Short mmCIF file of N, CA and C in Angstrom, two decimals:
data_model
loop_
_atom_site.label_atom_id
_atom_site.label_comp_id
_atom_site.label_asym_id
_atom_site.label_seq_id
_atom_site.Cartn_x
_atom_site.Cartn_y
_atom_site.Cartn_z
N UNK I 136 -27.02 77.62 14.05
CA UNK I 136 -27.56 78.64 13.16
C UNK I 136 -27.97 77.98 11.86
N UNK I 137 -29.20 78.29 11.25
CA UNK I 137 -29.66 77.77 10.23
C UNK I 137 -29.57 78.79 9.11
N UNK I 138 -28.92 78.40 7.95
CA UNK I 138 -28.75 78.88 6.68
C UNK I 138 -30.53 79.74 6.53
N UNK I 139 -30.07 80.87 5.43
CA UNK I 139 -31.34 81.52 5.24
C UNK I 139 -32.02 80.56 4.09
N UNK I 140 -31.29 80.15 3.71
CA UNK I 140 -31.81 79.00 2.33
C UNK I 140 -32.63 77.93 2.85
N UNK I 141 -32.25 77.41 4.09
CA UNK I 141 -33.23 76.36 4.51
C UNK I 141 -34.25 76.98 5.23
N UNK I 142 -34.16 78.00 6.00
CA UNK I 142 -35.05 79.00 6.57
C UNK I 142 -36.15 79.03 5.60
N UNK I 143 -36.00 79.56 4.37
CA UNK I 143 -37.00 79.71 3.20
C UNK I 143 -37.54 78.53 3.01
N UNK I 144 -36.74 77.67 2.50
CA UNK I 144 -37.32 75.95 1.88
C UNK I 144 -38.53 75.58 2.85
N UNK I 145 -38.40 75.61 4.35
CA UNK I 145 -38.92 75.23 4.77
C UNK I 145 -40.78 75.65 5.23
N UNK I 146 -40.11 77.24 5.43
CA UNK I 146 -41.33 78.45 5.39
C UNK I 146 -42.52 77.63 4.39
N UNK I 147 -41.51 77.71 2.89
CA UNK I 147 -41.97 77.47 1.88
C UNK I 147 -43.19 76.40 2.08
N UNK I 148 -42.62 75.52 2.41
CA UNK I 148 -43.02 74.28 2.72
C UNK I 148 -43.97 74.10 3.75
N UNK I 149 -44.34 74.46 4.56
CA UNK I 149 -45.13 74.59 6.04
C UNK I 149 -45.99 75.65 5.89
N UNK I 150 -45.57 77.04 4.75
CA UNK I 150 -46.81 77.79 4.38
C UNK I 150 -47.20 78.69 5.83
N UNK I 151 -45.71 78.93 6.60
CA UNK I 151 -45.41 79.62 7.85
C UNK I 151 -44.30 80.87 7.84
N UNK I 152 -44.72 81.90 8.03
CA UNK I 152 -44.21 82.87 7.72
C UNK I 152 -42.33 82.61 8.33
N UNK I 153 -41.36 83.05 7.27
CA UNK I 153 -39.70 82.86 7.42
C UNK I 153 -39.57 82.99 8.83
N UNK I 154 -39.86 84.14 9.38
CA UNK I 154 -39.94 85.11 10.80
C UNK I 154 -40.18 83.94 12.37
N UNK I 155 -41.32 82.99 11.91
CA UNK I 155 -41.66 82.19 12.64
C UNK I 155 -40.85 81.35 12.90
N UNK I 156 -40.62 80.78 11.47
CA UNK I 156 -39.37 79.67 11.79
C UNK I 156 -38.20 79.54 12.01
N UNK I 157 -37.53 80.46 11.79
CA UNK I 157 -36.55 81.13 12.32
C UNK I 157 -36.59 81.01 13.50
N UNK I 158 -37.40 82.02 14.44
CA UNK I 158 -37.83 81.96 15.73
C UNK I 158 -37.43 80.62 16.43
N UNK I 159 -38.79 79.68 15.58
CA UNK I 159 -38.69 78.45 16.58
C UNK I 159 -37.59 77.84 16.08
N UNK I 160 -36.63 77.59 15.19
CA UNK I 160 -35.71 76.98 15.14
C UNK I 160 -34.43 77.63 15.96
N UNK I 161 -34.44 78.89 16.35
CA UNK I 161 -33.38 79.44 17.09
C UNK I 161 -33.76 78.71 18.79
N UNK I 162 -35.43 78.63 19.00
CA UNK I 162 -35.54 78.55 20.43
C UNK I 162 -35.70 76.87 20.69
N UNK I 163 -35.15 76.17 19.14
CA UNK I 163 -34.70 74.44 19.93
C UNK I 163 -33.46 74.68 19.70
N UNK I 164 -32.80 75.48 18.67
CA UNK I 164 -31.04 75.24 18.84
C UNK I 164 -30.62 75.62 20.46
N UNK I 165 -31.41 76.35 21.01
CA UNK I 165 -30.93 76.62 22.59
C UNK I 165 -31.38 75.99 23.28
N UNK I 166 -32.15 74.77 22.99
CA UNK I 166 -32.08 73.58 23.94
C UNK I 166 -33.80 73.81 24.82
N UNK I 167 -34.71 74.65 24.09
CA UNK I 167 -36.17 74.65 24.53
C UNK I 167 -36.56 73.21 23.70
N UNK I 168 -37.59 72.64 24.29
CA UNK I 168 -38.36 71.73 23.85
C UNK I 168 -39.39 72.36 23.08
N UNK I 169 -39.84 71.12 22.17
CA UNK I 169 -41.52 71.26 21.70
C UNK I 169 -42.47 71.91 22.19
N UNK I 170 -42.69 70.76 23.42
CA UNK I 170 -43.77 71.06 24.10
C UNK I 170 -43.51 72.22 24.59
N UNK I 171 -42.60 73.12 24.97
CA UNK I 171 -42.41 74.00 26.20
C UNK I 171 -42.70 75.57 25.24
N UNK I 172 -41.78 75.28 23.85
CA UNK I 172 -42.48 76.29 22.57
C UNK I 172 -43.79 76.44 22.44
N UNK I 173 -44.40 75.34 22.03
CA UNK I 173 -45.40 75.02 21.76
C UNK I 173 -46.56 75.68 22.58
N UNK I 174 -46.81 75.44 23.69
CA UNK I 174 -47.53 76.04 25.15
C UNK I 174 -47.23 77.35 25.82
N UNK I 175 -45.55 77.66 26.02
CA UNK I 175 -45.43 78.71 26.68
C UNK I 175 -44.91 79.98 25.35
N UNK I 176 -44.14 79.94 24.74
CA UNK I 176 -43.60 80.29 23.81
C UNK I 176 -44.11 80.66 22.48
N UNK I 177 -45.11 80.60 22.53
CA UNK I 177 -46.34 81.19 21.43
C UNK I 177 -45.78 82.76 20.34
N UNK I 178 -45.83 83.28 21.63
CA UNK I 178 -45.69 84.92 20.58
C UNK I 178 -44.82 84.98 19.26
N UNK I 179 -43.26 84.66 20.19
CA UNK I 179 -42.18 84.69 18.70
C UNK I 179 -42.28 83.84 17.33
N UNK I 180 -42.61 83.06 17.93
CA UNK I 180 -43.17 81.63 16.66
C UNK I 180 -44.56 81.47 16.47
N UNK I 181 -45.14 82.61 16.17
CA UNK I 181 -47.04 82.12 16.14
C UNK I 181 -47.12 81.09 17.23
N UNK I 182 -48.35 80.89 16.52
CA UNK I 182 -49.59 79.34 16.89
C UNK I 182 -48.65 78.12 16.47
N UNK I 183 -48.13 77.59 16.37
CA UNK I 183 -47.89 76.16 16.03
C UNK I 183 -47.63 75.42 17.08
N UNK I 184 -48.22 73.66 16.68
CA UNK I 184 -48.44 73.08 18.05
C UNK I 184 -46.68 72.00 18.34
N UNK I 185 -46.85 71.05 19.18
CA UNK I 185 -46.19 70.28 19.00
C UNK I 185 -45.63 69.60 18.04
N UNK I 186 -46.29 69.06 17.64
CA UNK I 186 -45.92 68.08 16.40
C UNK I 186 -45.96 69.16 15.09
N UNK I 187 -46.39 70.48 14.95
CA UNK I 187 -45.67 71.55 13.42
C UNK I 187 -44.03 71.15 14.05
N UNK I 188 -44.05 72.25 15.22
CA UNK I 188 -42.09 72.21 15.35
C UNK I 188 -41.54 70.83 15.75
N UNK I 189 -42.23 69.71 15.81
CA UNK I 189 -41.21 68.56 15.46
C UNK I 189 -40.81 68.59 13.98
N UNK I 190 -42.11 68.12 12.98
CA UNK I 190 -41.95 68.52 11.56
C UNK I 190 -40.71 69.31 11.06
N UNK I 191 -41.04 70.77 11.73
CA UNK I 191 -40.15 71.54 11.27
C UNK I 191 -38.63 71.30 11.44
N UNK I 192 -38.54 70.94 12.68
CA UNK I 192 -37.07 70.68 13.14
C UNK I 192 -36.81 69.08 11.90
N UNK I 193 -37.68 68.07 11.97
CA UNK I 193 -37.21 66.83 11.04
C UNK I 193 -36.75 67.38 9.98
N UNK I 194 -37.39 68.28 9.12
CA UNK I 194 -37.40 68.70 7.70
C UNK I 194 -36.12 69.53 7.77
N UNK I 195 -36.15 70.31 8.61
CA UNK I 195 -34.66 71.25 9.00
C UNK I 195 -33.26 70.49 8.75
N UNK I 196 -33.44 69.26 9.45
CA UNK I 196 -32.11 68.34 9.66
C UNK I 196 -32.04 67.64 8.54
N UNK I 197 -32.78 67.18 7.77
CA UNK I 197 -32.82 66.19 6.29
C UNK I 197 -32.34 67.32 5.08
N UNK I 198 -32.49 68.93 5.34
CA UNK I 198 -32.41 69.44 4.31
C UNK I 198 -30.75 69.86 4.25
N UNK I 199 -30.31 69.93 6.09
CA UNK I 199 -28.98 70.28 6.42
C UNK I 199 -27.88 68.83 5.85
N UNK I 200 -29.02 67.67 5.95
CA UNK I 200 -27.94 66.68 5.59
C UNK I 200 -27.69 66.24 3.66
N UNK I 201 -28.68 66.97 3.26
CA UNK I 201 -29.25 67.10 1.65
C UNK I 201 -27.49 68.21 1.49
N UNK I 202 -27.94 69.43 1.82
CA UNK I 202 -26.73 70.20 1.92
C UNK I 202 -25.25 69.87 2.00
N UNK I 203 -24.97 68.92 3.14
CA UNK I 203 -23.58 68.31 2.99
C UNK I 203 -23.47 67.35 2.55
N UNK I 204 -24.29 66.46 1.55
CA UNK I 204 -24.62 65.48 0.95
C UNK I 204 -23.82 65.72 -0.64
N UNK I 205 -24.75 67.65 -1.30
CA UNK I 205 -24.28 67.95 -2.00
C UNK I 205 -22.73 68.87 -1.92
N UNK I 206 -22.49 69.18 -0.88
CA UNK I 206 -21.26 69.43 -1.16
C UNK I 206 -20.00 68.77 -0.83
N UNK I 207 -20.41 67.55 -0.63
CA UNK I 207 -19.30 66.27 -0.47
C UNK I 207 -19.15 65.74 -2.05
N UNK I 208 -20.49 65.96 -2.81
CA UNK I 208 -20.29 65.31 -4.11
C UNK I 208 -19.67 66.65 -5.08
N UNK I 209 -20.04 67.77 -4.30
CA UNK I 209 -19.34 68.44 -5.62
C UNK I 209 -17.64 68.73 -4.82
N UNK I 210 -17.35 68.55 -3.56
CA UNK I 210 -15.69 68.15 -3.73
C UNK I 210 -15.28 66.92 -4.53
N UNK I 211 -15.74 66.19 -4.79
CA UNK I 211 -15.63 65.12 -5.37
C UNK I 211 -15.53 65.42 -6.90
N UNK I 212 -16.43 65.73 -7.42
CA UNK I 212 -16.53 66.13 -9.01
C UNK I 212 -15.68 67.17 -9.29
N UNK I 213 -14.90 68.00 -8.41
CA UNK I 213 -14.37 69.22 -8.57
C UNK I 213 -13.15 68.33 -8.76
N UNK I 214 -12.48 67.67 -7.48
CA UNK I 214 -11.18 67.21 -7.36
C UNK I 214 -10.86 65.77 -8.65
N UNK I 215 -12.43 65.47 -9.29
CA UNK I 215 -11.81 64.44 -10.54
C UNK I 215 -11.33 65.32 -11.80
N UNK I 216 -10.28 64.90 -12.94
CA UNK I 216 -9.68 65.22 -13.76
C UNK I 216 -10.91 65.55 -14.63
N UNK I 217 -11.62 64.73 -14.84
CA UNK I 217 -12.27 64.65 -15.91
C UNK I 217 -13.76 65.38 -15.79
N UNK I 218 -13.90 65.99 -14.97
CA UNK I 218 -15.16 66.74 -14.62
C UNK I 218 -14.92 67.80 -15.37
N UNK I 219 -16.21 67.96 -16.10
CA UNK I 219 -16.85 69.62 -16.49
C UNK I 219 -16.85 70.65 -15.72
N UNK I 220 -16.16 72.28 -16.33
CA UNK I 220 -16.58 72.85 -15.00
C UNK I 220 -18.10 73.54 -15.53
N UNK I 221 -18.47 73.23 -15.91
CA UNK I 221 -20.18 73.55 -15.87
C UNK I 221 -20.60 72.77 -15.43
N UNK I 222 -20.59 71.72 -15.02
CA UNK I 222 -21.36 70.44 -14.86
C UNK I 222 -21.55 71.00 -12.69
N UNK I 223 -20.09 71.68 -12.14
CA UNK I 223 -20.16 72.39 -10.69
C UNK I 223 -21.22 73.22 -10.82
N UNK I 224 -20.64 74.12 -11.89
CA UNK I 224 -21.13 75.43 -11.51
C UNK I 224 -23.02 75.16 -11.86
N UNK I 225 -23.62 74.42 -12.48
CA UNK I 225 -24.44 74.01 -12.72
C UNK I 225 -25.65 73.61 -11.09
N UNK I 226 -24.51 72.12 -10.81
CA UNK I 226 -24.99 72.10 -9.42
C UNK I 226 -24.79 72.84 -8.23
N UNK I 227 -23.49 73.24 -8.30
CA UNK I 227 -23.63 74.74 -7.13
C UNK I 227 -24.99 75.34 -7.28
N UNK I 228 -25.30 75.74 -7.94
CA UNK I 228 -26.94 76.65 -8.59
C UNK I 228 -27.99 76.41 -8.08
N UNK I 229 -28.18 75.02 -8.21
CA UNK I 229 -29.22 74.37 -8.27
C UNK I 229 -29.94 74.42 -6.68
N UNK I 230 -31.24 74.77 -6.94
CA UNK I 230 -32.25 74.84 -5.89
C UNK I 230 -32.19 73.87 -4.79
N UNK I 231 -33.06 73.99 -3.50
CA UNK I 231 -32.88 72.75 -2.54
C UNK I 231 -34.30 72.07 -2.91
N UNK I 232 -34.44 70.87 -3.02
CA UNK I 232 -35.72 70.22 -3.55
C UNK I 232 -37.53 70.59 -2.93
#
């Protein structure tokens, strides 16, 4: 299951309606291929060809690893003595790039 936050980022990004990507990212988490979306699988996910839902799926996984990237560093900044707590609550906040 993909966060609604990366759902958006990515929409954002590809300039493909949320609804779509969603779609096709639910119908590779169940183990459909590209190609098989791509060709047979049209309706739920628009038009997009092969290589959009590779894209999409790459960008999907870099943003999921961006995600536990930042919240490994803010256990980290949380559990040091000397951390600000604005300096969390700051990056908790903060947008996905």
């Amino acid at each position: 299951m993909t966060s609604p936050k990366i759902v958006a980022q990515v929409s954002r990004e590809f300039a493909a309606a949320p609804e779509h990507i969603h779609a096709a990212l639910e119908m590779l988490d169940a183990g459909m291929l590209a190609p098989f979306i791509g060709r047979v699988r049209r309706q739920p996910c628009g038009v997009m060809s092969e290589g959009f839902l590779r894209r999409i799926s790459h960008r999907r996984t870099e943003l999921e690893e961006l995600d536990r990237r930042r919240a490994t560093i803010l256990r980290m900044v949380e559990a040091s003595s000397t951390a600000r707590r604005s300096i969390c609550l700051v990056s908790r906040t903060m947008p996905l790039p």
